[in-house]
mmCIF file of C-alpha atoms in Angstrom:
data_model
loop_
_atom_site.group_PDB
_atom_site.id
_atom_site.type_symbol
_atom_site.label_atom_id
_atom_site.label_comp_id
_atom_site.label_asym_id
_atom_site.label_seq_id
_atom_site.Cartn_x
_atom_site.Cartn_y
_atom_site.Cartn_z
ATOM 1 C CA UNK E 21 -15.628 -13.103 -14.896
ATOM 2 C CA UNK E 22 -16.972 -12.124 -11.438
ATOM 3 C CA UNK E 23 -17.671 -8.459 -10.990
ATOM 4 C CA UNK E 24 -14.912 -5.875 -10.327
ATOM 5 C CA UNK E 25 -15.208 -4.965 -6.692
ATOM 6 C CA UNK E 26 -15.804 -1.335 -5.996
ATOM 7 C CA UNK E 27 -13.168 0.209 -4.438
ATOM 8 C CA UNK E 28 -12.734 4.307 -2.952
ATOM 9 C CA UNK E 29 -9.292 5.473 -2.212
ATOM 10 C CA UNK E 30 -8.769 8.034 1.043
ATOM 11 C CA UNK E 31 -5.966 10.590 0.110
ATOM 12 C CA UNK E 32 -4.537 13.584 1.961
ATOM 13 C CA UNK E 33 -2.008 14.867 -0.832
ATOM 14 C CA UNK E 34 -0.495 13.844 -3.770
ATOM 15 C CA UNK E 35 -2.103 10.372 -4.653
ATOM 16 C CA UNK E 36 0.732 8.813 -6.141
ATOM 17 C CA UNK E 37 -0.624 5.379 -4.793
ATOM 18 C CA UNK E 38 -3.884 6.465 -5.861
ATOM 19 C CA UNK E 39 -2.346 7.149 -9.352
ATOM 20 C CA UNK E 40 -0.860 3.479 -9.121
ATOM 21 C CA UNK E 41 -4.251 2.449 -8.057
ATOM 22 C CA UNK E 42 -6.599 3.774 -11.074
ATOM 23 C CA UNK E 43 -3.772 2.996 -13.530
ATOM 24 C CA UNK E 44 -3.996 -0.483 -12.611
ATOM 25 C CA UNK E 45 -7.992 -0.364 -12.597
ATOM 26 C CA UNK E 46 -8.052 0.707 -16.780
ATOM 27 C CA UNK E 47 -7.102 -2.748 -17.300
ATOM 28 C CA UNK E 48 -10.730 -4.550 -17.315
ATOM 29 C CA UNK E 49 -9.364 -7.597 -15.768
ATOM 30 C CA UNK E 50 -8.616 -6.089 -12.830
ATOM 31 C CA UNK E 51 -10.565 -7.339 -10.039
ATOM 32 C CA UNK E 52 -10.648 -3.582 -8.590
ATOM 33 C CA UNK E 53 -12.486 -0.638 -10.262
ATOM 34 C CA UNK E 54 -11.546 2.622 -8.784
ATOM 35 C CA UNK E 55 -15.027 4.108 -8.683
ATOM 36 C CA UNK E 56 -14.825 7.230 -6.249
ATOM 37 C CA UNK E 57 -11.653 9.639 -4.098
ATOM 38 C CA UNK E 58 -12.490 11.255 -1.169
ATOM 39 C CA UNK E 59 -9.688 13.664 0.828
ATOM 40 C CA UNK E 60 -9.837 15.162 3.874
ATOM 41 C CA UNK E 61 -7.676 18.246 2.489
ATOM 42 C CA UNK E 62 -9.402 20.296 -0.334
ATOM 43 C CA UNK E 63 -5.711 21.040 -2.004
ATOM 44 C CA UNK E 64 -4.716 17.850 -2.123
ATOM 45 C CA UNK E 65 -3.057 17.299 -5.265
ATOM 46 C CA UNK E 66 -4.311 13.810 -6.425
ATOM 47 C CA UNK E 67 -7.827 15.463 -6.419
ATOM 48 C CA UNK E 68 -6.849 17.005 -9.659
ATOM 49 C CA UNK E 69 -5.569 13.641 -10.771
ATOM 50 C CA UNK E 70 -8.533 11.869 -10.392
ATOM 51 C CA UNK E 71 -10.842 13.817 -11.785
ATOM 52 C CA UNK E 72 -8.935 14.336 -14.977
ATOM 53 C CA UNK E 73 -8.959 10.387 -15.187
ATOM 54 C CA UNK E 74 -12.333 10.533 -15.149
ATOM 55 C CA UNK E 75 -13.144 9.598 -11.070
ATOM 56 C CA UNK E 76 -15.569 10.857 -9.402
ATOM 57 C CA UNK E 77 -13.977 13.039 -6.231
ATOM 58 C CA UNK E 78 -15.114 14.529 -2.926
ATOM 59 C CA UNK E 79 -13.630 16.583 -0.536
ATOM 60 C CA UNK E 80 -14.812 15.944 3.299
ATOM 61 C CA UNK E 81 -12.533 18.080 5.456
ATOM 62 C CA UNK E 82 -12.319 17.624 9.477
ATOM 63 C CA UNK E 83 -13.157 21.709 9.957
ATOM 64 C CA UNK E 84 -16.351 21.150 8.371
ATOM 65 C CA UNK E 85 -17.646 18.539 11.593
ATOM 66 C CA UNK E 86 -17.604 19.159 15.022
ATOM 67 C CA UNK E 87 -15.877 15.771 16.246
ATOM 68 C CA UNK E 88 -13.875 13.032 14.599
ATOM 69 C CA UNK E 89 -17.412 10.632 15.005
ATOM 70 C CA UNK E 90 -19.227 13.116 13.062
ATOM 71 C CA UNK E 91 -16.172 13.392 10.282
ATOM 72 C CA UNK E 92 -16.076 9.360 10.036
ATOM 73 C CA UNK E 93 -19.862 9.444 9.484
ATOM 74 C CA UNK E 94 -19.635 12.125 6.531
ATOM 75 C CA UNK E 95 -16.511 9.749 5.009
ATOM 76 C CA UNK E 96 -18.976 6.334 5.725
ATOM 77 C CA UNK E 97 -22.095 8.142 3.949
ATOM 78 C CA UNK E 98 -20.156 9.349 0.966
ATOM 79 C CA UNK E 99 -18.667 5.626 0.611
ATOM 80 C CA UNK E 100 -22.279 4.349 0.739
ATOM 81 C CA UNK E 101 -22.884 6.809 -2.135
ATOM 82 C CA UNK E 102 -19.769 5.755 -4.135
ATOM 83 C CA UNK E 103 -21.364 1.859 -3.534
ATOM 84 C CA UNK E 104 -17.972 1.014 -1.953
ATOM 85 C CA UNK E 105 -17.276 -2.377 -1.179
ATOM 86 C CA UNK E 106 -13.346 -1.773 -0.427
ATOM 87 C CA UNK E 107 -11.774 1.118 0.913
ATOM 88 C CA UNK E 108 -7.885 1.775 0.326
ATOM 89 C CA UNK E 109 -6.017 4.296 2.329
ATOM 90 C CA UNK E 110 -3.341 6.149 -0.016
ATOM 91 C CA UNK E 111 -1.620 8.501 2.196
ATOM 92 C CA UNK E 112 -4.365 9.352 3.946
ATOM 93 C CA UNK E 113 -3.426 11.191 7.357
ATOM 94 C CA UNK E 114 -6.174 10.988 9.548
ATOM 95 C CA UNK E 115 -6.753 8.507 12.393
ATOM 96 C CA UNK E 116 -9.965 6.882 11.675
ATOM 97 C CA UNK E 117 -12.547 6.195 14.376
ATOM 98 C CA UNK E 118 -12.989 2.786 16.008
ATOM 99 C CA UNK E 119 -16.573 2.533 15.062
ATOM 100 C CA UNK E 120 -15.540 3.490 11.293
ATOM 101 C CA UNK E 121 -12.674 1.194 11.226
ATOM 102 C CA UNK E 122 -14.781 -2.030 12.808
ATOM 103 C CA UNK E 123 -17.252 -1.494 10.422
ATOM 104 C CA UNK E 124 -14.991 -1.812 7.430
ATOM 105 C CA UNK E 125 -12.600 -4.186 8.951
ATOM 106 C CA UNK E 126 -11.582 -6.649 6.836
ATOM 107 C CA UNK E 127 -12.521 -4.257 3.724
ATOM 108 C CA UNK E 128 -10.241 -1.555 3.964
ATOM 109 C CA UNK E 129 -6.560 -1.743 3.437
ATOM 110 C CA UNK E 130 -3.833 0.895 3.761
ATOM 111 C CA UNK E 131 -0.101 1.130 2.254
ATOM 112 C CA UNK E 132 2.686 2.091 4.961
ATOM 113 C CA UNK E 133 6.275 2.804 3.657
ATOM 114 C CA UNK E 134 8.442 0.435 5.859
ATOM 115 C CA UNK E 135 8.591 -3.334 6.642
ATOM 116 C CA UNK E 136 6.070 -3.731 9.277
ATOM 117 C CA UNK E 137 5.933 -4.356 11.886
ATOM 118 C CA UNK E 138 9.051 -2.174 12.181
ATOM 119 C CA UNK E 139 8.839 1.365 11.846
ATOM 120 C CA UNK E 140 5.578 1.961 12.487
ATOM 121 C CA UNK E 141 4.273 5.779 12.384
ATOM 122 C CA UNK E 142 5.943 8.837 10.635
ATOM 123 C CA UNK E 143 9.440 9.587 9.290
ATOM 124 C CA UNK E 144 10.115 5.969 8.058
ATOM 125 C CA UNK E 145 13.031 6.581 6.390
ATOM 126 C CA UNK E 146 15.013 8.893 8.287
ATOM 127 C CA UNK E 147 14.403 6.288 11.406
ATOM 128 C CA UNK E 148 15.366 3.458 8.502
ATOM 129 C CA UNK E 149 18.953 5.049 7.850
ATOM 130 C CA UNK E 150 19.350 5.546 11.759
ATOM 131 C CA UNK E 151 19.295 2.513 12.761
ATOM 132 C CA UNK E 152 21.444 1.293 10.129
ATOM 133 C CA UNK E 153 19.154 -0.619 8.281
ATOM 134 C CA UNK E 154 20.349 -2.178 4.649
ATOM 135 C CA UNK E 155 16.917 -3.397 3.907
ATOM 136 C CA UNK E 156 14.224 -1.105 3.638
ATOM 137 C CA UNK E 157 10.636 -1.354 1.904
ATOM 138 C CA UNK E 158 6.752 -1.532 2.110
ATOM 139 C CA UNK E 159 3.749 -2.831 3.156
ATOM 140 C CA UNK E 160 -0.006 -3.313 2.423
ATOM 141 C CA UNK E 161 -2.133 -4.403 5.373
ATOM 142 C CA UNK E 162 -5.603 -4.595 6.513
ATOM 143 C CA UNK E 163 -6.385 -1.654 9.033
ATOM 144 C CA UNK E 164 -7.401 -2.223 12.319
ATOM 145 C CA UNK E 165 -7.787 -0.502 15.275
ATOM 146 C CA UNK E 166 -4.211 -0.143 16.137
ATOM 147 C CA UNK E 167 -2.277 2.232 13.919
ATOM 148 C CA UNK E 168 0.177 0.312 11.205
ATOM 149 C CA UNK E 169 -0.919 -2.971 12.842
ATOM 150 C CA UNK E 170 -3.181 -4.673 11.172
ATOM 151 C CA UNK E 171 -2.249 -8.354 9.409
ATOM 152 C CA UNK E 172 -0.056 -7.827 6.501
ATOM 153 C CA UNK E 173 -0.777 -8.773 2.971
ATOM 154 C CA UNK E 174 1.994 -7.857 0.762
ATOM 155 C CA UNK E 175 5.408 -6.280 1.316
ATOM 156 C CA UNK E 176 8.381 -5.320 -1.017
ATOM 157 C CA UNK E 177 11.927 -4.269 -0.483
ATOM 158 C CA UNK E 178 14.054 -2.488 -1.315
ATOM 159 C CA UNK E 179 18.021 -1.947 -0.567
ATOM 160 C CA UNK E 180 19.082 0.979 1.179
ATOM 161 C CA UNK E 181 22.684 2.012 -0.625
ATOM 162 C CA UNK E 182 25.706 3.610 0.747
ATOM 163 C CA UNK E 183 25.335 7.586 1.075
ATOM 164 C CA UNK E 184 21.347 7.446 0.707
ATOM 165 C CA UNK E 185 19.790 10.266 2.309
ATOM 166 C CA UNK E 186 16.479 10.401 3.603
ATOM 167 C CA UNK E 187 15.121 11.515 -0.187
ATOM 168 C CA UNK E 188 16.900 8.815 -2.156
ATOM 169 C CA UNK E 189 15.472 5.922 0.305
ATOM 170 C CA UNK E 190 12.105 7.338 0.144
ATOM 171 C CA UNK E 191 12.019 7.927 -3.941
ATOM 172 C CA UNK E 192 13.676 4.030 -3.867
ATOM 173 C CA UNK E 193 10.644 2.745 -2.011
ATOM 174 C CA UNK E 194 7.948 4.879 -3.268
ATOM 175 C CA UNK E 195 8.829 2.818 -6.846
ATOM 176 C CA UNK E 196 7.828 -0.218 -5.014
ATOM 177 C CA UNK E 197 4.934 1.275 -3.759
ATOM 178 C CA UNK E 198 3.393 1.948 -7.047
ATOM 179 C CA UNK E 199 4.246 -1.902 -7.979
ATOM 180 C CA UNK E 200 2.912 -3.100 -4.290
ATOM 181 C CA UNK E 201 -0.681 -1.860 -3.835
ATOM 182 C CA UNK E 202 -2.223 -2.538 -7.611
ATOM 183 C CA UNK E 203 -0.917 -6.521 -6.746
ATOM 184 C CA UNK E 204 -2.237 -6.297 -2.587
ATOM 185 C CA UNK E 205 -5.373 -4.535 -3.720
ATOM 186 C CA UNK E 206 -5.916 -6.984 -6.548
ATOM 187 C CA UNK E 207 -5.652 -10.201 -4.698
ATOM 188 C CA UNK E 208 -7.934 -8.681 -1.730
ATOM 189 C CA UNK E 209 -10.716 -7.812 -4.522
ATOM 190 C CA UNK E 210 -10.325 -11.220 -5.993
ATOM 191 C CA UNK E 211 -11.021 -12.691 -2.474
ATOM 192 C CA UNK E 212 -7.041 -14.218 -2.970
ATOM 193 C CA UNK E 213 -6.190 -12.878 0.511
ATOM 194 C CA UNK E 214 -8.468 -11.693 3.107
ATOM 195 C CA UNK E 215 -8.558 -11.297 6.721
ATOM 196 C CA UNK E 216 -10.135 -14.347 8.925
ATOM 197 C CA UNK E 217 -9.383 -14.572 13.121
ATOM 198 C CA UNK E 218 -6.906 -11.191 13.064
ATOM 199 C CA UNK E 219 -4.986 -13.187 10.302
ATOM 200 C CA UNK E 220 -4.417 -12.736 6.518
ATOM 201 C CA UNK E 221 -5.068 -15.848 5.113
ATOM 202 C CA UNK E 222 -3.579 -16.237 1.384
ATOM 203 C CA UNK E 223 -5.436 -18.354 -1.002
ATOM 204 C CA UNK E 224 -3.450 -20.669 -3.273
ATOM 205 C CA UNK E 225 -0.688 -19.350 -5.598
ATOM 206 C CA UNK E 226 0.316 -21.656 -8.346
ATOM 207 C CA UNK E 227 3.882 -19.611 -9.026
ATOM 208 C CA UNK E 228 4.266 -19.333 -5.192
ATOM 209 C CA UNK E 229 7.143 -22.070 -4.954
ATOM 210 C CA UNK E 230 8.888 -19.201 -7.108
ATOM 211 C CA UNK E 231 9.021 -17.442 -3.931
ATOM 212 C CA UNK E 232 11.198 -19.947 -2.326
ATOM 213 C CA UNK E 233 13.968 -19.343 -4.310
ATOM 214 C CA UNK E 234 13.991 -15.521 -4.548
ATOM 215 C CA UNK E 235 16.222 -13.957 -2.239
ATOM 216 C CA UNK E 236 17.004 -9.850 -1.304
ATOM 217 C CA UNK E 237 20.488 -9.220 -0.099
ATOM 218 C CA UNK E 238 22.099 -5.545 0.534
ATOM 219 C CA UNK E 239 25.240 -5.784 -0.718
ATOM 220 C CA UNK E 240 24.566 -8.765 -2.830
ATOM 221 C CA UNK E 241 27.717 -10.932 -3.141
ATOM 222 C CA UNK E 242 25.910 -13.388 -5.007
ATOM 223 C CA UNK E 243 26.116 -11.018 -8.090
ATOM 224 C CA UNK E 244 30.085 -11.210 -8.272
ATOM 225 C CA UNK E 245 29.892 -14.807 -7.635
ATOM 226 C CA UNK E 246 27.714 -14.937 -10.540
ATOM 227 C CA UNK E 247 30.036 -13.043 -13.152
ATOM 228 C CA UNK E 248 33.117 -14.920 -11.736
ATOM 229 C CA UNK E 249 31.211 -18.606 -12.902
ATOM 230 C CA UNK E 250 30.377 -16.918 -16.356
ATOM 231 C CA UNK E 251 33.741 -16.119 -16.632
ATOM 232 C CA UNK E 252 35.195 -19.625 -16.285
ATOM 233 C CA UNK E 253 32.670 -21.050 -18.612
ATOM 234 C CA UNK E 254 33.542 -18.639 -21.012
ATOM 235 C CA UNK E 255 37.381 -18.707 -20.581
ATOM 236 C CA UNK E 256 39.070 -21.246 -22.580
#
């Protein structure tokens, strides 16, 4: 088995991705150990998580630096000292710097909670349920220069219901989050997907033609047609 690629997650807050993340990385044939934490906010909450899990954590805040180059440098030194290989963004709220993000391009991935490339930015959801959507979901991508715009690797939705609120679509998706990143981060560690000519280019999937066939509808019909041919095989 080829070694686990060392991976540092960038939080601002609560870390549930992160959570998702290092509960993933206990299993030893994951091709990602979670080996280091870094936030930009001292009271962010998944700092506590981490380190009861055992993860080395370390808090670099903006205040501390007198410019955004000198706060990137303080994040790209304590990577080096983690032995990072891949960085993953887990609510993390800063903009990084272009010199930061070039150097880790192809290495660093983030999670953004809406279908890219629509509803890029803040306030997801609410923008989700105003425009009428009835599909919803997430997205793990590589980051680039461009905020939310870097080549996708792995999305999942989600269906937004009749009388969802903001809170009910975001709890909905969050769910898929925690399912989403441990399977994008895994097949970037593995070298399964990785970013060639401002592309993600997806190795081989044996199950893949499984895709073909799977289909997200919101409403679903198919489900009533499904009970109403049960029926008549069932009725004498």
């Amino acid at each position: 088995m080829n070694a686990r690629k060392r991976t540092v997650v960038l939080i601002s807050g609560r870390g549930s991705n992160m959570t998702a993340l290092i509960a993933a990385a206990t299993d030893p044939a994951y091709p990602a150990e979670i080996v280091g934490v870094i936030s930009d906010r001292a009271n962010a909450a998944g700092l506590g998580i981490a380190a009861a899990r055992g993860i080395p954590t370390k808090v670099i805040s903006r205040s501390d630096h007198v410019g955004k180059e000198a706060h990137d440098g303080a994040i790209d030194a304590a990577l080096a000292s983690f032995g990072a290989e891949i960085v993953a963004l887990a609510g993390y709220m800063r903009i990084l710097g272009a010199r930061f993000v070039e150097k880790w391009q192809g290495r660093m991935v983030n999670i953004h909670p809406a279908l890219l490339p629509a509803f890029k930015g803040l306030d997801t959801h609410a923008r989700a349920l105003r425009a009428g959507m009835r599909i919803h979901g997430c997205t793990v991508h590589f980051v680039t220069l461009d905020m939310d715009d870097g080549p996708i690797i792995a999305q999942a939705a989600v269906p937004v219901m009749v009388g969802d609120n903001e809170d009910t679509l975001a709890a909905r998706v969050l769910k898929a989050e925690h399912r989403l990143y441990p399977l994008a981060l895994g097949l970037v560690a593995e070298g399964k997907a990785r970013m060639e000519g401002g592309r993600t280019v997806l190795a081989h999937f044996a199950d893949d033609a499984d895709n073909g066939t799977s289909v997200v509808m919101a409403p679903d019909p198919l489900r009533e047609e499904t009970d109403l041919e049960h029926l008549a095989r069932i009725t004498p």
